Amino acid sequence: MKSKRPLKVLIAKAGLDGHERGALVVAMGLRDAGLEVAYTGIRNTPEQIVASAIQENVDAIGLSSLSGGHMAQFRRVMEVLKQEKVKGILVFAGGVIPDEDVKKLQKLGIKAVFGPGSSIASILAFLRKHLKQGATAASWR
Amino acid sequence: MTEPREEPGQFPFTRGIHPTMYRGKLWTMRQYAGFGTAPETNQRYKYLLAHGQTGLSMAFDLPTQIGYDSDDPLALGEVGRVGVAISSLADMERVFEGIPLDQVSTSMTINATAPILLALYLVVAKQQGVPWSKITGTVQNDILKEYSARGTYIFPPTPSLRLVADIVEFCAKEVPGWNTISVGGYHMREAGCTAAQEIAFTLADGIAYVQTCIERGLAVDSFAPRIAFFFNCHGNFFEEVAKFRAARRLWAHIMREKFGAKNERSMMLRFHAQTAGSTLTAQQPDNNIVRTTLEALAAVLGGTQSLHTNAKDEASVLPTEESALLALRTQQIIAHESGVTTEPDPLGGSYYVESLTDRLEQQARDQLHKIDNLGGILKAIESGYVRQEIYRAASEHQQAVESKEEIIVGVNDYVCDQPLKVKTQQIDPRLEPRRRRELAALRKKRNAGNVKKRLATLEKAANSSENLMPVIVDCVRSNVTLGEICRVLRSVFGEHRASRSV
């Protein structure tokens, strides 16, 4: 059963990329909308991101990358989630990500990719839609 | 206030640092470039030089900026992405093959690893037979803004400031034509701060560097003329022109009154400007040509010494050769066809521009007082104050865009139904494996005993207070890699931890 606590999201920076503006603006926007938000800070390995997600007991992970390293980094995050047998966390992404890669990322299980100019409102709508379907009452809890 | 009779080229240089400005000499057209491997970057530089660019500006990939060789596991997926990958002397030799270093000036966007990249450049110059007295260029070497916004720090602030001062001290003696610090506001503005905050945070960082070098025992006029600045040129046209004027005036007063500079060159705020990447949109990318033109014009009317104009596709991808050329042409048209270069500070005396200049100067002064009250910029950075200010402004901007209080053409109004096209960056997937092979070969071929000895000397020097530049020059000359040097320095200095606060 879903608890009544607010939805919790981890905003994560993977790889060596230092661009934080998008990640932080999204984090602040989601928090202002009433969600609980944790932020990894920059420069995390995929393993560190998954460990944070487990520790923080989150409903969703938002991955951010603007340096072009997204395919290698995000793929590895999805692999580690599988290895750790974590199920039911919704994963989405944002940053500068080419169209061709968006399709590849979706195949890996990343539900949506928000490109430059995306609104906080659209991210919120996405989270509400997917997290309300009850598919995400993280089963490993 | 601008004194009614203040002339361009006179203290406090509100109206520009030269009496005749662009009538005497145009600004340097300096397009930031670098990607993939050393040979690809070498080819792009030769292309830009052949089309009339007058200075090089080197972009490095993230592993190079953060002190990892291309074959380090932490470099996975990042090699050659946002700039060229440089791990060893062989890479640097290849980048500048056929480019005589006494005939170009080279600006390197490099901070935490600046001592290593500068050492590599110096060794390449020696190999070309060019004496260090004949080379000119810049290392960004501005570590403080990395903690606030840009993110390529390695070590904690205190040892990082020591490395900054090592470069300043070394160059004052050995490489007199080198600009030793380019104090940057660009990235803090990109991260979201306001124009007044950009002036204040930048000058506060500049004050910290001057203070550090004075504490090292250097006379202010011996190094201050080689400190330059790097500003953003954002979308609000008149505010940007006024920002450059206000920054020049404020810095001149700080240098004279706070630090007792006597040489006017120490008081002159020389700067490079780049149009604002954060104003570019992935939607309707041709609109970016217009944005960049307006921003570039503001930088020129504000009296910049050099300029980078962004390419129209940079919201989504590294520029193509074609879009990079169009960006350079934009500057050439402003320089040669618009007529704005005939008079220094052509907007000086305009009521609006003068009052905006005064207002921005006052707001920046107020912000500087606040930073003083917090115990100085180092404390303000360490406590998270600067980050909070920057990202709060960014969040306010986002809210204004979502509520349409601010209109961004093609994004929240005048939208077309065309799908967003973000192209793939053409980075060869074989690049990382090839780099790993190259580095493995290098490590096998070089004199291992020599490398070990150099690294031991480096460790000892890092633990003392001696200037590390000569030691690092010896290291890179012996084919010690960037990653190996940084591993030693990490073990001595420790690492700075990222902020996780929202």
Coordinates of C-alpha atoms in Angstrom, one line a residue, chain B residues 33-406:
Chain B
A33 CA 37.1 25.3 -29.7
G34 CA 38.5 21.9 -29.1
F35 CA 37.0 18.4 -29.2
G36 CA 37.9 14.7 -29.6
T37 CA 41.5 14.1 -30.2
A38 CA 44.6 16.2 -30.6
P39 CA 44.7 15.8 -34.4
E40 CA 41.1 16.8 -34.8
T41 CA 41.6 19.9 -32.6
N42 CA 44.7 20.8 -34.5
Q43 CA 42.8 20.7 -37.7
R44 CA 40.0 23.0 -36.4
Y45 CA 42.5 25.5 -35.1
K46 CA 44.2 25.7 -38.4
Y47 CA 40.8 26.2 -40.1
L48 CA 39.9 29.0 -37.7
L49 CA 43.3 30.7 -38.1
A50 CA 43.0 30.5 -41.9
H51 CA 39.6 32.3 -41.7
G52 CA 40.9 35.3 -39.9
Q53 CA 40.6 34.3 -36.2
T54 CA 43.3 36.0 -34.3
G55 CA 43.7 34.0 -31.1
L56 CA 43.2 30.4 -30.0
S57 CA 40.9 29.3 -27.2
M58 CA 41.3 25.8 -26.0
A59 CA 38.5 23.7 -24.7
F60 CA 39.5 20.6 -22.7
D61 CA 37.4 17.5 -21.9
L62 CA 36.2 16.9 -18.4
P63 CA 38.7 14.2 -17.4
T64 CA 41.6 16.6 -18.4
Q65 CA 40.0 19.4 -16.4
I66 CA 39.4 17.2 -13.3
G67 CA 42.8 15.5 -13.4
Y68 CA 42.1 12.1 -14.9
D69 CA 43.9 10.5 -17.8
S70 CA 41.7 9.3 -20.7
D71 CA 42.2 5.7 -19.6
D72 CA 41.0 6.3 -16.0
P73 CA 37.8 4.4 -15.2
L74 CA 36.2 7.7 -14.0
A75 CA 36.7 9.1 -17.5
L76 CA 34.2 6.6 -18.9
G77 CA 32.0 8.2 -21.5
E78 CA 33.6 11.7 -21.1
V79 CA 36.8 11.4 -23.2
G80 CA 36.9 14.1 -25.9
R81 CA 33.3 15.2 -25.3
V82 CA 33.4 18.8 -24.3
G83 CA 36.9 19.5 -25.4
V84 CA 40.1 17.9 -26.4
A85 CA 41.6 15.1 -24.3
I86 CA 45.1 15.9 -23.1
S87 CA 46.9 13.4 -20.8
S88 CA 50.6 13.7 -21.8
L89 CA 53.1 15.8 -23.6
A90 CA 52.6 13.8 -26.8
D91 CA 48.9 15.0 -26.9
M92 CA 49.9 18.7 -26.5
E93 CA 52.7 18.4 -29.1
R94 CA 50.1 17.1 -31.6
V95 CA 47.5 19.9 -30.9
F96 CA 50.1 22.6 -31.8
E97 CA 51.8 20.8 -34.6
G98 CA 52.5 23.3 -37.4
I99 CA 51.3 26.2 -35.3
P100 CA 54.3 28.4 -34.2
L101 CA 53.6 29.5 -30.6
D102 CA 55.3 32.8 -31.0
Q103 CA 52.7 33.7 -33.6
V104 CA 49.4 32.9 -31.8
S105 CA 48.1 33.8 -28.4
T106 CA 46.4 30.8 -26.7
S107 CA 43.7 31.0 -24.0
M108 CA 43.2 27.9 -22.1
T109 CA 40.0 27.2 -20.2
I110 CA 41.6 25.3 -17.4
N111 CA 41.5 25.7 -13.7
A112 CA 42.3 22.9 -11.2
T113 CA 44.9 21.4 -13.6
A114 CA 46.1 24.8 -15.0
P115 CA 49.7 24.3 -13.7
I116 CA 49.9 21.1 -15.7
L117 CA 48.5 22.4 -18.9
L118 CA 50.6 25.5 -18.7
A119 CA 53.7 23.3 -18.1
L120 CA 52.8 21.3 -21.2
Y121 CA 52.4 24.4 -23.3
L122 CA 55.8 25.7 -22.0
V123 CA 57.6 22.5 -22.9
V124 CA 56.0 22.5 -26.4
A125 CA 57.2 26.1 -26.9
K126 CA 60.8 25.1 -25.9
Q127 CA 60.7 22.2 -28.3
Q128 CA 59.6 24.6 -31.1
G129 CA 62.6 26.8 -30.2
V130 CA 60.3 29.6 -29.0
P131 CA 61.6 31.3 -25.8
W132 CA 59.1 31.8 -23.0
S133 CA 59.5 35.5 -23.2
K134 CA 58.0 35.4 -26.7
I135 CA 54.8 33.5 -25.9
T136 CA 51.5 35.1 -25.0
G137 CA 48.2 33.6 -23.8
T138 CA 46.0 33.0 -20.8
V139 CA 45.2 30.2 -18.3
Q140 CA 41.8 30.7 -16.7
N141 CA 43.3 29.6 -13.4
D142 CA 40.2 30.9 -11.5
I143 CA 39.4 28.1 -9.1
L144 CA 37.0 30.0 -6.8
K145 CA 34.2 30.2 -9.3
E146 CA 34.5 26.4 -9.8
Y147 CA 33.2 25.9 -6.3
S148 CA 30.3 28.4 -6.9
A149 CA 29.2 27.3 -10.3
R150 CA 31.4 25.6 -12.9
G151 CA 32.3 22.5 -10.9
T152 CA 35.7 21.4 -12.1
Y153 CA 37.5 21.7 -8.8
I154 CA 39.7 19.0 -7.4
F155 CA 41.3 20.1 -4.2
P156 CA 39.9 22.1 -1.2
P157 CA 40.1 25.9 -1.6
T158 CA 43.3 26.6 0.4
P159 CA 45.8 24.3 -1.5
S160 CA 44.0 25.4 -4.7
L161 CA 44.8 29.1 -4.0
R162 CA 48.4 28.1 -3.5
L163 CA 48.5 26.6 -7.0
V164 CA 46.9 29.8 -8.4
A165 CA 49.6 31.9 -6.7
D166 CA 52.4 29.4 -7.9
I167 CA 51.4 30.2 -11.5
V168 CA 51.3 34.0 -10.9
E169 CA 54.7 34.0 -9.2
F170 CA 56.3 31.7 -11.7
C171 CA 55.0 33.6 -14.7
A172 CA 56.0 37.0 -13.3
K173 CA 59.6 35.8 -13.5
E174 CA 59.6 33.3 -16.4
V175 CA 56.7 34.1 -18.8
P176 CA 56.1 37.8 -18.6
G177 CA 53.6 37.9 -21.5
W178 CA 51.3 35.4 -19.9
N179 CA 47.9 36.3 -18.4
T180 CA 48.0 34.3 -15.2
I181 CA 44.4 34.5 -14.1
S182 CA 41.2 35.1 -16.0
V183 CA 38.7 35.9 -13.2
G184 CA 35.4 34.6 -14.5
G185 CA 31.9 35.7 -13.9
Y186 CA 30.7 34.0 -17.1
H187 CA 29.8 30.7 -15.4
M188 CA 28.1 32.1 -12.4
R189 CA 25.9 34.1 -14.8
E190 CA 25.2 31.0 -16.8
A191 CA 24.3 29.3 -13.6
G192 CA 21.7 31.9 -13.0
C193 CA 22.9 35.0 -11.1
T194 CA 22.0 38.6 -12.0
A195 CA 24.2 41.2 -13.7
A196 CA 25.0 42.9 -10.4
Q197 CA 25.8 39.6 -8.7
E198 CA 28.1 38.8 -11.7
I199 CA 30.1 41.9 -11.1
A200 CA 30.2 41.4 -7.3
F201 CA 31.1 37.7 -7.2
T202 CA 33.7 38.1 -9.9
L203 CA 35.4 41.1 -8.3
A204 CA 35.3 39.4 -4.9
D205 CA 37.1 36.4 -6.4
G206 CA 39.6 38.8 -8.0
I207 CA 40.2 40.5 -4.6
A208 CA 40.9 37.1 -3.0
Y209 CA 43.6 36.3 -5.7
V210 CA 45.2 39.7 -5.3
Q211 CA 45.2 39.2 -1.5
T212 CA 46.7 35.7 -1.8
C213 CA 49.6 37.0 -4.0
I214 CA 50.3 39.9 -1.8
E215 CA 50.4 37.5 1.2
R216 CA 52.9 35.5 -0.8
G217 CA 55.2 38.6 -0.8
L218 CA 54.6 39.8 -4.3
A219 CA 54.3 43.5 -5.0
V220 CA 50.9 44.4 -6.3
D221 CA 52.1 46.1 -9.4
S222 CA 54.4 43.2 -10.3
F223 CA 51.5 40.8 -11.0
A224 CA 48.2 42.7 -11.2
P225 CA 48.6 43.9 -14.8
R226 CA 48.5 40.3 -15.8
I227 CA 45.2 39.5 -14.2
A228 CA 42.3 39.6 -16.7
F229 CA 38.6 39.0 -16.5
F230 CA 36.0 37.0 -18.3
F231 CA 32.3 38.1 -18.4
N232 CA 29.1 36.9 -19.8
C233 CA 27.3 38.9 -22.3
H234 CA 23.6 38.3 -21.7
G235 CA 20.4 39.3 -23.4
N236 CA 19.4 42.6 -21.7
F237 CA 21.3 44.9 -24.1
F238 CA 21.7 48.2 -22.1
E239 CA 22.2 46.5 -18.8
E240 CA 25.1 44.5 -20.2
V241 CA 26.8 47.6 -21.7
A242 CA 26.4 49.3 -18.3
K243 CA 27.7 46.1 -16.5
F244 CA 31.0 46.3 -18.3
R245 CA 31.4 50.0 -17.5
A246 CA 30.5 49.6 -13.9
A247 CA 32.8 46.6 -13.4
R248 CA 35.8 48.6 -14.9
R249 CA 35.1 51.6 -12.6
L250 CA 34.7 49.5 -9.5
W251 CA 37.8 47.4 -10.1
A252 CA 40.0 50.5 -10.7
H253 CA 38.9 52.0 -7.4
I254 CA 39.4 48.7 -5.5
M255 CA 43.0 48.3 -6.9
R256 CA 44.0 51.8 -6.1
E257 CA 42.3 52.3 -2.8
K258 CA 42.2 48.8 -1.3
F259 CA 45.5 47.5 -2.6
G260 CA 47.5 50.7 -3.2
A261 CA 48.3 50.0 -6.8
K262 CA 50.4 52.7 -8.4
N263 CA 50.7 51.4 -12.0
E264 CA 47.6 52.2 -14.0
R265 CA 47.7 48.9 -15.8
S266 CA 47.0 47.2 -12.4
M267 CA 43.8 49.2 -12.2
M268 CA 42.6 48.5 -15.7
L269 CA 40.0 45.8 -15.9
R270 CA 40.7 44.0 -19.2
F271 CA 38.2 41.4 -20.2
H272 CA 37.1 38.7 -22.5
A273 CA 33.4 38.4 -23.2
Q274 CA 31.3 35.4 -24.4
T275 CA 27.7 35.6 -25.5
A276 CA 25.4 33.8 -23.2
G277 CA 25.0 30.1 -23.8
S278 CA 22.1 30.0 -21.4
T279 CA 20.1 32.4 -23.7
L280 CA 20.3 30.0 -26.6
T281 CA 17.3 27.8 -27.3
A282 CA 17.2 24.3 -28.7
Q283 CA 13.8 25.3 -30.2
Q284 CA 14.0 27.3 -33.5
P285 CA 17.9 27.4 -33.4
D286 CA 18.2 30.1 -36.2
N287 CA 16.8 32.6 -33.6
N288 CA 20.0 32.1 -31.8
I289 CA 21.9 33.9 -34.5
V290 CA 19.9 37.1 -33.7
R291 CA 20.4 36.7 -30.0
T292 CA 24.1 36.2 -30.4
T293 CA 24.4 39.3 -32.6
L294 CA 22.7 41.5 -30.1
E295 CA 24.8 40.2 -27.2
A296 CA 28.0 40.5 -29.2
L297 CA 27.1 44.1 -30.0
A298 CA 26.6 44.9 -26.3
A299 CA 30.0 43.4 -25.5
V300 CA 31.6 45.6 -28.2
L301 CA 29.8 48.8 -27.0
G302 CA 30.9 47.8 -23.5
G303 CA 34.5 47.9 -24.6
T304 CA 35.6 44.2 -24.5
Q305 CA 39.2 43.2 -25.3
S306 CA 38.3 39.9 -26.9
L307 CA 35.1 38.1 -27.8
H308 CA 33.6 34.7 -28.4
T309 CA 30.3 34.5 -30.2
N310 CA 28.3 31.3 -29.7
A311 CA 27.2 29.2 -32.6
K312 CA 23.4 28.8 -33.2
D313 CA 23.4 25.1 -32.5
E314 CA 25.2 25.2 -29.1
A315 CA 22.0 24.7 -27.0
S316 CA 22.1 21.1 -28.2
V317 CA 25.5 20.1 -29.7
L318 CA 29.1 21.2 -30.3
P319 CA 29.1 23.6 -33.3
T320 CA 29.7 22.3 -36.8
E321 CA 32.4 23.9 -38.9
E322 CA 29.7 25.8 -40.7
S323 CA 28.0 27.2 -37.6
A324 CA 31.3 28.0 -36.0
L325 CA 32.2 30.1 -39.1
L326 CA 28.9 31.9 -39.0
A327 CA 29.6 32.9 -35.4
L328 CA 33.0 34.3 -36.3
R329 CA 31.5 36.1 -39.3
T330 CA 29.0 37.8 -36.9
Q331 CA 31.9 39.4 -35.1
Q332 CA 33.6 40.4 -38.4
I333 CA 30.4 42.1 -39.6
I334 CA 30.1 44.1 -36.4
A335 CA 33.8 45.0 -36.6
H336 CA 33.9 46.1 -40.3
E337 CA 30.4 47.0 -41.4
S338 CA 28.4 48.3 -38.5
G339 CA 30.4 51.5 -37.9
V340 CA 30.3 51.0 -34.1
T341 CA 34.1 50.9 -33.8
T342 CA 34.8 54.5 -34.9
E343 CA 34.1 56.1 -31.5
P344 CA 35.2 54.8 -28.0
D345 CA 32.3 54.2 -25.6
P346 CA 29.7 55.5 -28.1
L347 CA 26.9 55.2 -25.4
G348 CA 28.8 57.3 -22.8
G349 CA 26.7 60.3 -21.8
S350 CA 23.4 58.6 -22.5
Y351 CA 21.2 59.3 -19.5
Y352 CA 19.9 55.7 -19.4
V353 CA 23.3 54.0 -19.8
E354 CA 25.0 56.3 -17.2
S355 CA 22.3 55.8 -14.6
L356 CA 22.2 52.0 -15.2
T357 CA 26.0 52.0 -14.8
D358 CA 25.7 53.9 -11.5
R359 CA 22.9 51.6 -10.3
L360 CA 24.8 48.4 -11.1
E361 CA 28.0 49.8 -9.5
Q362 CA 26.0 50.5 -6.3
Q363 CA 24.3 47.1 -6.2
A364 CA 27.7 45.4 -6.7
R365 CA 29.2 47.5 -3.9
D366 CA 26.3 46.5 -1.6
Q367 CA 26.9 42.8 -2.5
L368 CA 30.6 43.1 -1.8
H369 CA 29.9 44.6 1.6
K370 CA 27.6 41.7 2.4
I371 CA 30.4 39.3 1.4
D372 CA 32.8 41.3 3.6
N373 CA 30.4 40.9 6.5
L374 CA 30.3 37.2 6.0
G375 CA 34.1 37.1 6.4
G376 CA 35.2 37.4 2.8
I377 CA 34.5 35.4 -0.4
L378 CA 36.2 32.2 0.8
K379 CA 33.9 32.0 3.8
A380 CA 30.9 33.0 1.6
I381 CA 31.8 30.1 -0.8
E382 CA 32.4 27.6 1.9
S383 CA 29.2 28.4 3.7
G384 CA 27.2 27.9 0.5
Y385 CA 26.1 31.5 0.4
V386 CA 27.3 32.2 -3.1
R387 CA 25.7 29.0 -4.5
Q388 CA 22.4 29.8 -2.7
E389 CA 22.3 33.3 -4.2
I390 CA 23.1 32.0 -7.7
Y391 CA 20.5 29.2 -7.8
R392 CA 17.8 31.2 -6.1
A393 CA 18.1 33.7 -8.9
A394 CA 18.0 30.8 -11.4
S395 CA 14.9 29.4 -9.8
E396 CA 13.2 32.9 -9.9
H397 CA 14.0 33.1 -13.6
Q398 CA 12.4 29.7 -14.2
Q399 CA 9.3 30.8 -12.4
A400 CA 9.1 34.0 -14.5
V401 CA 9.4 31.9 -17.7
E402 CA 6.7 29.4 -16.6
S403 CA 4.3 32.2 -15.7
K404 CA 5.2 34.0 -19.0
E405 CA 6.2 37.1 -17.1
E406 CA 9.3 36.7 -19.2

